[in-house]
């Protein structure tokens, strides 16, 4: 007998889950993803189910199953640890004409739960003839191939517009799945010099690549030029990916580009990225917070000297900080910044880490103190791009952490 596959649209429809253990929790997650109206019956529940109930996302009836609980249900899940209860639920479901997945007895179930994976609007559901491990393995393989592109999933025509993609701090494996998908769909990619260059090598020959770091204007003009470029490509009907280093909204001028698109009536989506502010220290073995050591982390741009009248940073407040300070774009004015911090009360012996070219094969970390950091940077010839971390977390010193291998 073969199965008849069907995809249920459960949004707003009542689904009754009997049981509050691990299996039930997992089913509830999937049902909530489908926007089902979940009622869960069980005297006890996992912490996760309790949290969902507290948040009003499911209705939890804290009692044993009772006949009649399936009234009005479109679908039921019998997932208690008591086989007799599961059988009773399945029998009630059968009588009421409600499909029921009985977690502990596939043969008795009127419905089976497949292994599910998703990719860019596609749902992959695999049933492995009651071998869940086999089903999961096939599901993983299909989703992986969809993600890497060896199994093509041509999209319906992409809507023209711009998508601001955070490429992460440099290691190409640190872009998000959504960001990577956008790159794969791009007609035009406008990339910054800090965007992971390895990702650009993967673009097809038909994709127009614009190196925005080489636009021949002064800095402010360059930004205007980039805005115009994004808008004009989108208005010409193209799907434009604006690829930036780290996160587009963290010192990335992403919002300026978004506003320029909005002003021109061009659709602009945002795909956040992994910011160098946190990822670079993490992979250099510096946690920006650590229980009992630092309960605060402040990220500051050091591209303007502290005594510059145009500076918007409250250096006095930053100097009073006792937690972690993460400085970006701070290499040029590091001597003035360190002096200012000490002047406003930060200890001269505070530990400092300078991490250059973080997450790439060139990554280099130097640990020192606030008193001498500028001299050390000079002597060691350290250069941008670099993250400077100030605070006791630096002294924890676990050493560099292996980056997760690339896809
Ligand atoms: C214009 S900001 C862009 C920040 C970016 N939007 C982000 O979220 O990571 C550029 C600064 O980010 C820091 N940075 C970016 N990538 C880095 C990396 N791989 N290693 C060290 N610092 C990096 C440096 O301080 C650099 O001067």
PDB file of N, CA and C in Angstrom, residues 276-363:
ATOM      1  N   UNK A 276      31.518  42.004  12.336  1.00  0.00           N
ATOM      2  CA  UNK A 276      32.902  41.804  12.798  1.00  0.00           C
ATOM      3  C   UNK A 276      33.039  42.207  14.264  1.00  0.00           C
ATOM      4  N   UNK A 277      32.168  43.107  14.725  1.00  0.00           N
ATOM      5  CA  UNK A 277      32.276  43.605  16.102  1.00  0.00           C
ATOM      6  C   UNK A 277      32.237  42.457  17.114  1.00  0.00           C
ATOM      7  N   UNK A 278      31.475  41.422  16.803  1.00  0.00           N
ATOM      8  CA  UNK A 278      31.356  40.300  17.741  1.00  0.00           C
ATOM      9  C   UNK A 278      32.047  39.041  17.233  1.00  0.00           C
ATOM     10  N   UNK A 279      31.963  38.819  15.903  1.00  0.00           N
ATOM     11  CA  UNK A 279      32.508  37.563  15.365  1.00  0.00           C
ATOM     12  C   UNK A 279      34.026  37.539  15.411  1.00  0.00           C
ATOM     13  N   UNK A 280      34.655  38.676  15.124  1.00  0.00           N
ATOM     14  CA  UNK A 280      36.126  38.699  15.085  1.00  0.00           C
ATOM     15  C   UNK A 280      36.707  38.409  16.477  1.00  0.00           C
ATOM     16  N   UNK A 281      36.241  39.095  17.535  1.00  0.00           N
ATOM     17  CA  UNK A 281      36.750  38.734  18.871  1.00  0.00           C
ATOM     18  C   UNK A 281      36.467  37.259  19.202  1.00  0.00           C
ATOM     19  N   UNK A 282      35.250  36.801  18.857  1.00  0.00           N
ATOM     20  CA  UNK A 282      34.881  35.416  19.221  1.00  0.00           C
ATOM     21  C   UNK A 282      35.880  34.426  18.637  1.00  0.00           C
ATOM     22  N   UNK A 283      36.243  34.626  17.368  1.00  0.00           N
ATOM     23  CA  UNK A 283      37.147  33.664  16.731  1.00  0.00           C
ATOM     24  C   UNK A 283      38.602  33.891  17.125  1.00  0.00           C
ATOM     25  N   UNK A 284      38.867  34.985  17.816  1.00  0.00           N
ATOM     26  CA  UNK A 284      40.223  35.205  18.328  1.00  0.00           C
ATOM     27  C   UNK A 284      40.296  34.773  19.798  1.00  0.00           C
ATOM     28  N   UNK A 285      39.235  34.150  20.280  1.00  0.00           N
ATOM     29  CA  UNK A 285      39.241  33.645  21.655  1.00  0.00           C
ATOM     30  C   UNK A 285      38.884  34.697  22.684  1.00  0.00           C
ATOM     31  N   UNK A 286      38.225  35.783  22.252  1.00  0.00           N
ATOM     32  CA  UNK A 286      37.820  36.836  23.198  1.00  0.00           C
ATOM     33  C   UNK A 286      36.294  36.924  23.208  1.00  0.00           C
ATOM     34  N   UNK A 287      35.658  36.444  24.267  1.00  0.00           N
ATOM     35  CA  UNK A 287      34.200  36.578  24.343  1.00  0.00           C
ATOM     36  C   UNK A 287      33.879  38.012  24.762  1.00  0.00           C
ATOM     37  N   UNK A 288      32.979  38.695  24.091  1.00  0.00           N
ATOM     38  CA  UNK A 288      32.764  40.103  24.459  1.00  0.00           C
ATOM     39  C   UNK A 288      32.003  40.232  25.781  1.00  0.00           C
ATOM     40  N   UNK A 289      31.307  39.176  26.179  1.00  0.00           N
ATOM     41  CA  UNK A 289      30.752  39.147  27.540  1.00  0.00           C
ATOM     42  C   UNK A 289      31.126  37.805  28.166  1.00  0.00           C
ATOM     43  N   UNK A 290      31.204  37.786  29.488  1.00  0.00           N
ATOM     44  CA  UNK A 290      31.461  36.515  30.175  1.00  0.00           C
ATOM     45  C   UNK A 290      30.918  36.666  31.589  1.00  0.00           C
ATOM     46  N   UNK A 291      30.165  35.651  31.986  1.00  0.00           N
ATOM     47  CA  UNK A 291      29.502  35.746  33.286  1.00  0.00           C
ATOM     48  C   UNK A 291      30.530  36.009  34.393  1.00  0.00           C
ATOM     49  N   UNK A 292      30.227  36.980  35.217  1.00  0.00           N
ATOM     50  CA  UNK A 292      31.123  37.318  36.324  1.00  0.00           C
ATOM     51  C   UNK A 292      32.271  38.242  35.921  1.00  0.00           C
ATOM     52  N   UNK A 293      32.423  38.493  34.626  1.00  0.00           N
ATOM     53  CA  UNK A 293      33.522  39.359  34.176  1.00  0.00           C
ATOM     54  C   UNK A 293      32.989  40.629  33.517  1.00  0.00           C
ATOM     55  N   UNK A 294      32.084  40.458  32.552  1.00  0.00           N
ATOM     56  CA  UNK A 294      31.557  41.645  31.866  1.00  0.00           C
ATOM     57  C   UNK A 294      30.076  41.473  31.554  1.00  0.00           C
ATOM     58  N   UNK A 295      29.306  42.438  32.003  1.00  0.00           N
ATOM     59  CA  UNK A 295      27.859  42.403  31.760  1.00  0.00           C
ATOM     60  C   UNK A 295      27.442  43.448  30.755  1.00  0.00           C
ATOM     61  N   UNK A 296      28.405  44.084  30.119  1.00  0.00           N
ATOM     62  CA  UNK A 296      28.040  45.096  29.134  1.00  0.00           C
ATOM     63  C   UNK A 296      29.067  45.090  28.023  1.00  0.00           C
ATOM     64  N   UNK A 297      28.585  45.418  26.825  1.00  0.00           N
ATOM     65  CA  UNK A 297      29.504  45.556  25.707  1.00  0.00           C
ATOM     66  C   UNK A 297      29.034  46.745  24.877  1.00  0.00           C
ATOM     67  N   UNK A 298      29.964  47.637  24.631  1.00  0.00           N
ATOM     68  CA  UNK A 298      29.645  48.854  23.885  1.00  0.00           C
ATOM     69  C   UNK A 298      30.512  48.882  22.626  1.00  0.00           C
ATOM     70  N   UNK A 299      29.855  49.123  21.494  1.00  0.00           N
ATOM     71  CA  UNK A 299      30.580  49.135  20.224  1.00  0.00           C
ATOM     72  C   UNK A 299      30.683  50.581  19.747  1.00  0.00           C
ATOM     73  N   UNK A 300      31.900  51.018  19.499  1.00  0.00           N
ATOM     74  CA  UNK A 300      32.133  52.429  19.160  1.00  0.00           C
ATOM     75  C   UNK A 300      32.976  52.528  17.888  1.00  0.00           C
ATOM     76  N   UNK A 301      32.652  53.490  17.068  1.00  0.00           N
ATOM     77  CA  UNK A 301      33.493  53.771  15.909  1.00  0.00           C
ATOM     78  C   UNK A 301      34.574  54.766  16.307  1.00  0.00           C
ATOM     79  N   UNK A 302      35.806  54.441  15.936  1.00  0.00           N
ATOM     80  CA  UNK A 302      36.911  55.347  16.274  1.00  0.00           C
ATOM     81  C   UNK A 302      37.422  56.097  15.062  1.00  0.00           C
ATOM     82  N   UNK A 303      36.591  56.274  14.061  1.00  0.00           N
ATOM     83  CA  UNK A 303      37.104  56.884  12.830  1.00  0.00           C
ATOM     84  C   UNK A 303      37.277  58.398  12.940  1.00  0.00           C
ATOM     85  N   UNK A 304      36.688  58.978  14.010  1.00  0.00           N
ATOM     86  CA  UNK A 304      36.865  60.418  14.237  1.00  0.00           C
ATOM     87  C   UNK A 304      37.634  60.587  15.556  1.00  0.00           C
ATOM     88  N   UNK A 305      38.625  61.463  15.589  1.00  0.00           N
ATOM     89  CA  UNK A 305      39.395  61.682  16.822  1.00  0.00           C
ATOM     90  C   UNK A 305      38.473  62.100  17.968  1.00  0.00           C
ATOM     91  N   UNK A 306      38.750  61.655  19.192  1.00  0.00           N
ATOM     92  CA  UNK A 306      37.864  62.011  20.309  1.00  0.00           C
ATOM     93  C   UNK A 306      37.698  63.524  20.491  1.00  0.00           C
ATOM     94  N   UNK A 307      38.743  64.297  20.188  1.00  0.00           N
ATOM     95  CA  UNK A 307      38.623  65.750  20.411  1.00  0.00           C
ATOM     96  C   UNK A 307      38.095  66.491  19.175  1.00  0.00           C
ATOM     97  N   UNK A 308      37.704  65.753  18.166  1.00  0.00           N
ATOM     98  CA  UNK A 308      37.162  66.390  16.955  1.00  0.00           C
ATOM     99  C   UNK A 308      35.743  66.897  17.265  1.00  0.00           C
ATOM    100  N   UNK A 309      35.480  68.156  16.957  1.00  0.00           N
ATOM    101  CA  UNK A 309      34.140  68.694  17.282  1.00  0.00           C
ATOM    102  C   UNK A 309      33.002  67.931  16.593  1.00  0.00           C
ATOM    103  N   UNK A 310      33.307  67.209  15.519  1.00  0.00           N
ATOM    104  CA  UNK A 310      32.219  66.471  14.836  1.00  0.00           C
ATOM    105  C   UNK A 310      31.963  65.101  15.482  1.00  0.00           C
ATOM    106  N   UNK A 311      32.798  64.727  16.469  1.00  0.00           N
ATOM    107  CA  UNK A 311      32.615  63.407  17.093  1.00  0.00           C
ATOM    108  C   UNK A 311      31.274  63.352  17.829  1.00  0.00           C
ATOM    109  N   UNK A 312      30.556  62.265  17.643  1.00  0.00           N
ATOM    110  CA  UNK A 312      29.261  62.105  18.325  1.00  0.00           C
ATOM    111  C   UNK A 312      29.357  61.134  19.507  1.00  0.00           C
ATOM    112  N   UNK A 313      30.592  60.704  19.828  1.00  0.00           N
ATOM    113  CA  UNK A 313      30.765  59.721  20.898  1.00  0.00           C
ATOM    114  C   UNK A 313      30.931  60.440  22.238  1.00  0.00           C
ATOM    115  N   UNK A 314      30.248  59.948  23.250  1.00  0.00           N
ATOM    116  CA  UNK A 314      30.423  60.490  24.600  1.00  0.00           C
ATOM    117  C   UNK A 314      31.610  59.760  25.242  1.00  0.00           C
ATOM    118  N   UNK A 315      32.819  60.250  24.952  1.00  0.00           N
ATOM    119  CA  UNK A 315      34.020  59.539  25.404  1.00  0.00           C
ATOM    120  C   UNK A 315      34.139  59.514  26.926  1.00  0.00           C
ATOM    121  N   UNK A 316      33.565  60.512  27.579  1.00  0.00           N
ATOM    122  CA  UNK A 316      33.622  60.517  29.047  1.00  0.00           C
ATOM    123  C   UNK A 316      32.862  59.296  29.589  1.00  0.00           C
ATOM    124  N   UNK A 317      31.659  59.060  29.017  1.00  0.00           N
ATOM    125  CA  UNK A 317      30.859  57.902  29.450  1.00  0.00           C
ATOM    126  C   UNK A 317      31.572  56.602  29.080  1.00  0.00           C
ATOM    127  N   UNK A 318      32.159  56.582  27.892  1.00  0.00           N
ATOM    128  CA  UNK A 318      32.853  55.363  27.451  1.00  0.00           C
ATOM    129  C   UNK A 318      34.054  55.093  28.356  1.00  0.00           C
ATOM    130  N   UNK A 319      34.743  56.156  28.764  1.00  0.00           N
ATOM    131  CA  UNK A 319      35.903  56.002  29.645  1.00  0.00           C
ATOM    132  C   UNK A 319      35.509  55.463  31.019  1.00  0.00           C
ATOM    133  N   UNK A 320      34.283  55.775  31.438  1.00  0.00           N
ATOM    134  CA  UNK A 320      33.813  55.303  32.763  1.00  0.00           C
ATOM    135  C   UNK A 320      33.398  53.830  32.739  1.00  0.00           C
ATOM    136  N   UNK A 321      33.221  53.287  31.531  1.00  0.00           N
ATOM    137  CA  UNK A 321      32.770  51.892  31.397  1.00  0.00           C
ATOM    138  C   UNK A 321      33.675  50.944  32.158  1.00  0.00           C
ATOM    139  N   UNK A 322      33.088  49.903  32.757  1.00  0.00           N
ATOM    140  CA  UNK A 322      33.918  48.864  33.362  1.00  0.00           C
ATOM    141  C   UNK A 322      33.783  47.561  32.576  1.00  0.00           C
ATOM    142  N   UNK A 323      32.877  47.514  31.641  1.00  0.00           N
ATOM    143  CA  UNK A 323      32.669  46.301  30.842  1.00  0.00           C
ATOM    144  C   UNK A 323      33.544  46.309  29.604  1.00  0.00           C
ATOM    145  N   UNK A 324      33.020  45.742  28.533  1.00  0.00           N
ATOM    146  CA  UNK A 324      33.824  45.558  27.312  1.00  0.00           C
ATOM    147  C   UNK A 324      33.550  46.688  26.326  1.00  0.00           C
ATOM    148  N   UNK A 325      34.633  47.202  25.765  1.00  0.00           N
ATOM    149  CA  UNK A 325      34.528  48.208  24.716  1.00  0.00           C
ATOM    150  C   UNK A 325      35.089  47.590  23.436  1.00  0.00           C
ATOM    151  N   UNK A 326      34.291  47.634  22.364  1.00  0.00           N
ATOM    152  CA  UNK A 326      34.748  47.127  21.065  1.00  0.00           C
ATOM    153  C   UNK A 326      34.870  48.329  20.137  1.00  0.00           C
ATOM    154  N   UNK A 327      36.077  48.540  19.628  1.00  0.00           N
ATOM    155  CA  UNK A 327      36.315  49.685  18.744  1.00  0.00           C
ATOM    156  C   UNK A 327      36.489  49.215  17.305  1.00  0.00           C
ATOM    157  N   UNK A 328      35.757  49.842  16.391  1.00  0.00           N
ATOM    158  CA  UNK A 328      35.943  49.606  14.960  1.00  0.00           C
ATOM    159  C   UNK A 328      36.565  50.856  14.359  1.00  0.00           C
ATOM    160  N   UNK A 329      37.259  50.680  13.262  1.00  0.00           N
ATOM    161  CA  UNK A 329      37.849  51.794  12.515  1.00  0.00           C
ATOM    162  C   UNK A 329      38.683  52.697  13.447  1.00  0.00           C
ATOM    163  N   UNK A 330      39.397  52.088  14.366  1.00  0.00           N
ATOM    164  CA  UNK A 330      40.061  52.883  15.409  1.00  0.00           C
ATOM    165  C   UNK A 330      41.572  52.948  15.249  1.00  0.00           C
ATOM    166  N   UNK A 331      42.128  52.333  14.214  1.00  0.00           N
ATOM    167  CA  UNK A 331      43.584  52.204  14.148  1.00  0.00           C
ATOM    168  C   UNK A 331      44.280  53.565  13.963  1.00  0.00           C
ATOM    169  N   UNK A 332      43.714  54.426  13.135  1.00  0.00           N
ATOM    170  CA  UNK A 332      44.379  55.703  12.860  1.00  0.00           C
ATOM    171  C   UNK A 332      44.485  56.563  14.125  1.00  0.00           C
ATOM    172  N   UNK A 333      43.433  56.587  14.903  1.00  0.00           N
ATOM    173  CA  UNK A 333      43.415  57.486  16.076  1.00  0.00           C
ATOM    174  C   UNK A 333      43.576  56.728  17.396  1.00  0.00           C
ATOM    175  N   UNK A 334      44.219  55.554  17.327  1.00  0.00           N
ATOM    176  CA  UNK A 334      44.272  54.708  18.522  1.00  0.00           C
ATOM    177  C   UNK A 334      44.993  55.381  19.696  1.00  0.00           C
ATOM    178  N   UNK A 335      46.080  56.104  19.409  1.00  0.00           N
ATOM    179  CA  UNK A 335      46.830  56.746  20.508  1.00  0.00           C
ATOM    180  C   UNK A 335      45.918  57.740  21.228  1.00  0.00           C
ATOM    181  N   UNK A 336      45.214  58.562  20.455  1.00  0.00           N
ATOM    182  CA  UNK A 336      44.330  59.570  21.068  1.00  0.00           C
ATOM    183  C   UNK A 336      43.174  58.898  21.806  1.00  0.00           C
ATOM    184  N   UNK A 337      42.669  57.818  21.242  1.00  0.00           N
ATOM    185  CA  UNK A 337      41.533  57.124  21.884  1.00  0.00           C
ATOM    186  C   UNK A 337      41.971  56.518  23.216  1.00  0.00           C
ATOM    187  N   UNK A 338      43.124  55.827  23.208  1.00  0.00           N
ATOM    188  CA  UNK A 338      43.608  55.185  24.446  1.00  0.00           C
ATOM    189  C   UNK A 338      43.853  56.256  25.526  1.00  0.00           C
ATOM    190  N   UNK A 339      44.479  57.355  25.113  1.00  0.00           N
ATOM    191  CA  UNK A 339      44.768  58.434  26.061  1.00  0.00           C
ATOM    192  C   UNK A 339      43.465  59.004  26.638  1.00  0.00           C
ATOM    193  N   UNK A 340      42.487  59.184  25.776  1.00  0.00           N
ATOM    194  CA  UNK A 340      41.199  59.736  26.220  1.00  0.00           C
ATOM    195  C   UNK A 340      40.523  58.802  27.221  1.00  0.00           C
ATOM    196  N   UNK A 341      40.542  57.500  26.912  1.00  0.00           N
ATOM    197  CA  UNK A 341      39.897  56.526  27.806  1.00  0.00           C
ATOM    198  C   UNK A 341      40.554  56.570  29.186  1.00  0.00           C
ATOM    199  N   UNK A 342      41.885  56.582  29.216  1.00  0.00           N
ATOM    200  CA  UNK A 342      42.605  56.620  30.495  1.00  0.00           C
ATOM    201  C   UNK A 342      42.303  57.948  31.211  1.00  0.00           C
ATOM    202  N   UNK A 343      42.272  59.022  30.430  1.00  0.00           N
ATOM    203  CA  UNK A 343      41.967  60.346  31.003  1.00  0.00           C
ATOM    204  C   UNK A 343      40.598  60.366  31.669  1.00  0.00           C
ATOM    205  N   UNK A 344      39.656  59.601  31.134  1.00  0.00           N
ATOM    206  CA  UNK A 344      38.304  59.592  31.718  1.00  0.00           C
ATOM    207  C   UNK A 344      38.102  58.436  32.700  1.00  0.00           C
ATOM    208  N   UNK A 345      39.198  57.771  33.091  1.00  0.00           N
ATOM    209  CA  UNK A 345      39.079  56.844  34.221  1.00  0.00           C
ATOM    210  C   UNK A 345      39.309  55.369  33.923  1.00  0.00           C
ATOM    211  N   UNK A 346      39.463  54.990  32.675  1.00  0.00           N
ATOM    212  CA  UNK A 346      39.710  53.560  32.435  1.00  0.00           C
ATOM    213  C   UNK A 346      41.158  53.260  32.832  1.00  0.00           C
ATOM    214  N   UNK A 347      41.378  52.165  33.539  1.00  0.00           N
ATOM    215  CA  UNK A 347      42.720  51.856  34.023  1.00  0.00           C
ATOM    216  C   UNK A 347      43.715  51.690  32.878  1.00  0.00           C
ATOM    217  N   UNK A 348      44.907  52.259  33.062  1.00  0.00           N
ATOM    218  CA  UNK A 348      45.930  52.141  32.019  1.00  0.00           C
ATOM    219  C   UNK A 348      46.364  50.689  31.839  1.00  0.00           C
ATOM    220  N   UNK A 349      46.159  49.869  32.888  1.00  0.00           N
ATOM    221  CA  UNK A 349      46.575  48.466  32.784  1.00  0.00           C
ATOM    222  C   UNK A 349      45.455  47.559  32.239  1.00  0.00           C
ATOM    223  N   UNK A 350      44.335  48.172  31.784  1.00  0.00           N
ATOM    224  CA  UNK A 350      43.233  47.359  31.216  1.00  0.00           C
ATOM    225  C   UNK A 350      43.738  46.578  30.011  1.00  0.00           C
ATOM    226  N   UNK A 351      43.335  45.307  29.950  1.00  0.00           N
ATOM    227  CA  UNK A 351      43.786  44.447  28.845  1.00  0.00           C
ATOM    228  C   UNK A 351      43.143  44.885  27.529  1.00  0.00           C
ATOM    229  N   UNK A 352      43.930  44.803  26.459  1.00  0.00           N
ATOM    230  CA  UNK A 352      43.454  45.184  25.117  1.00  0.00           C
ATOM    231  C   UNK A 352      43.877  44.095  24.134  1.00  0.00           C
ATOM    232  N   UNK A 353      42.965  43.761  23.224  1.00  0.00           N
ATOM    233  CA  UNK A 353      43.341  42.867  22.116  1.00  0.00           C
ATOM    234  C   UNK A 353      43.137  43.621  20.812  1.00  0.00           C
ATOM    235  N   UNK A 354      44.108  43.536  19.937  1.00  0.00           N
ATOM    236  CA  UNK A 354      43.965  44.103  18.589  1.00  0.00           C
ATOM    237  C   UNK A 354      43.949  42.912  17.635  1.00  0.00           C
ATOM    238  N   UNK A 355      42.844  42.798  16.898  1.00  0.00           N
ATOM    239  CA  UNK A 355      42.692  41.623  16.019  1.00  0.00           C
ATOM    240  C   UNK A 355      42.561  42.118  14.578  1.00  0.00           C
ATOM    241  N   UNK A 356      43.537  41.785  13.762  1.00  0.00           N
ATOM    242  CA  UNK A 356      43.549  42.254  12.366  1.00  0.00           C
ATOM    243  C   UNK A 356      43.077  41.137  11.440  1.00  0.00           C
ATOM    244  N   UNK A 357      42.425  41.530  10.354  1.00  0.00           N
ATOM    245  CA  UNK A 357      41.985  40.572   9.328  1.00  0.00           C
ATOM    246  C   UNK A 357      41.281  39.368   9.947  1.00  0.00           C
ATOM    247  N   UNK A 358      40.421  39.641  10.910  1.00  0.00           N
ATOM    248  CA  UNK A 358      39.745  38.573  11.641  1.00  0.00           C
ATOM    249  C   UNK A 358      38.968  37.632  10.733  1.00  0.00           C
ATOM    250  N   UNK A 359      38.961  36.389  11.100  1.00  0.00           N
ATOM    251  CA  UNK A 359      38.232  35.281  10.455  1.00  0.00           C
ATOM    252  C   UNK A 359      38.840  34.889   9.102  1.00  0.00           C
ATOM    253  N   UNK A 360      39.919  35.546   8.678  1.00  0.00           N
ATOM    254  CA  UNK A 360      40.558  35.161   7.418  1.00  0.00           C
ATOM    255  C   UNK A 360      41.855  34.410   7.731  1.00  0.00           C
ATOM    256  N   UNK A 361      42.499  33.909   6.691  1.00  0.00           N
ATOM    257  CA  UNK A 361      43.756  33.173   6.917  1.00  0.00           C
ATOM    258  C   UNK A 361      44.861  34.111   7.402  1.00  0.00           C
ATOM    259  N   UNK A 362      44.652  35.424   7.258  1.00  0.00           N
ATOM    260  CA  UNK A 362      45.659  36.408   7.693  1.00  0.00           C
ATOM    261  C   UNK A 362      45.429  36.876   9.121  1.00  0.00           C
ATOM    262  N   UNK A 363      44.447  36.314   9.794  1.00  0.00           N
ATOM    263  CA  UNK A 363      44.096  36.826  11.131  1.00  0.00           C
ATOM    264  C   UNK A 363      45.318  36.889  12.059  1.00  0.00           C
TER     265      UNK A 363
END
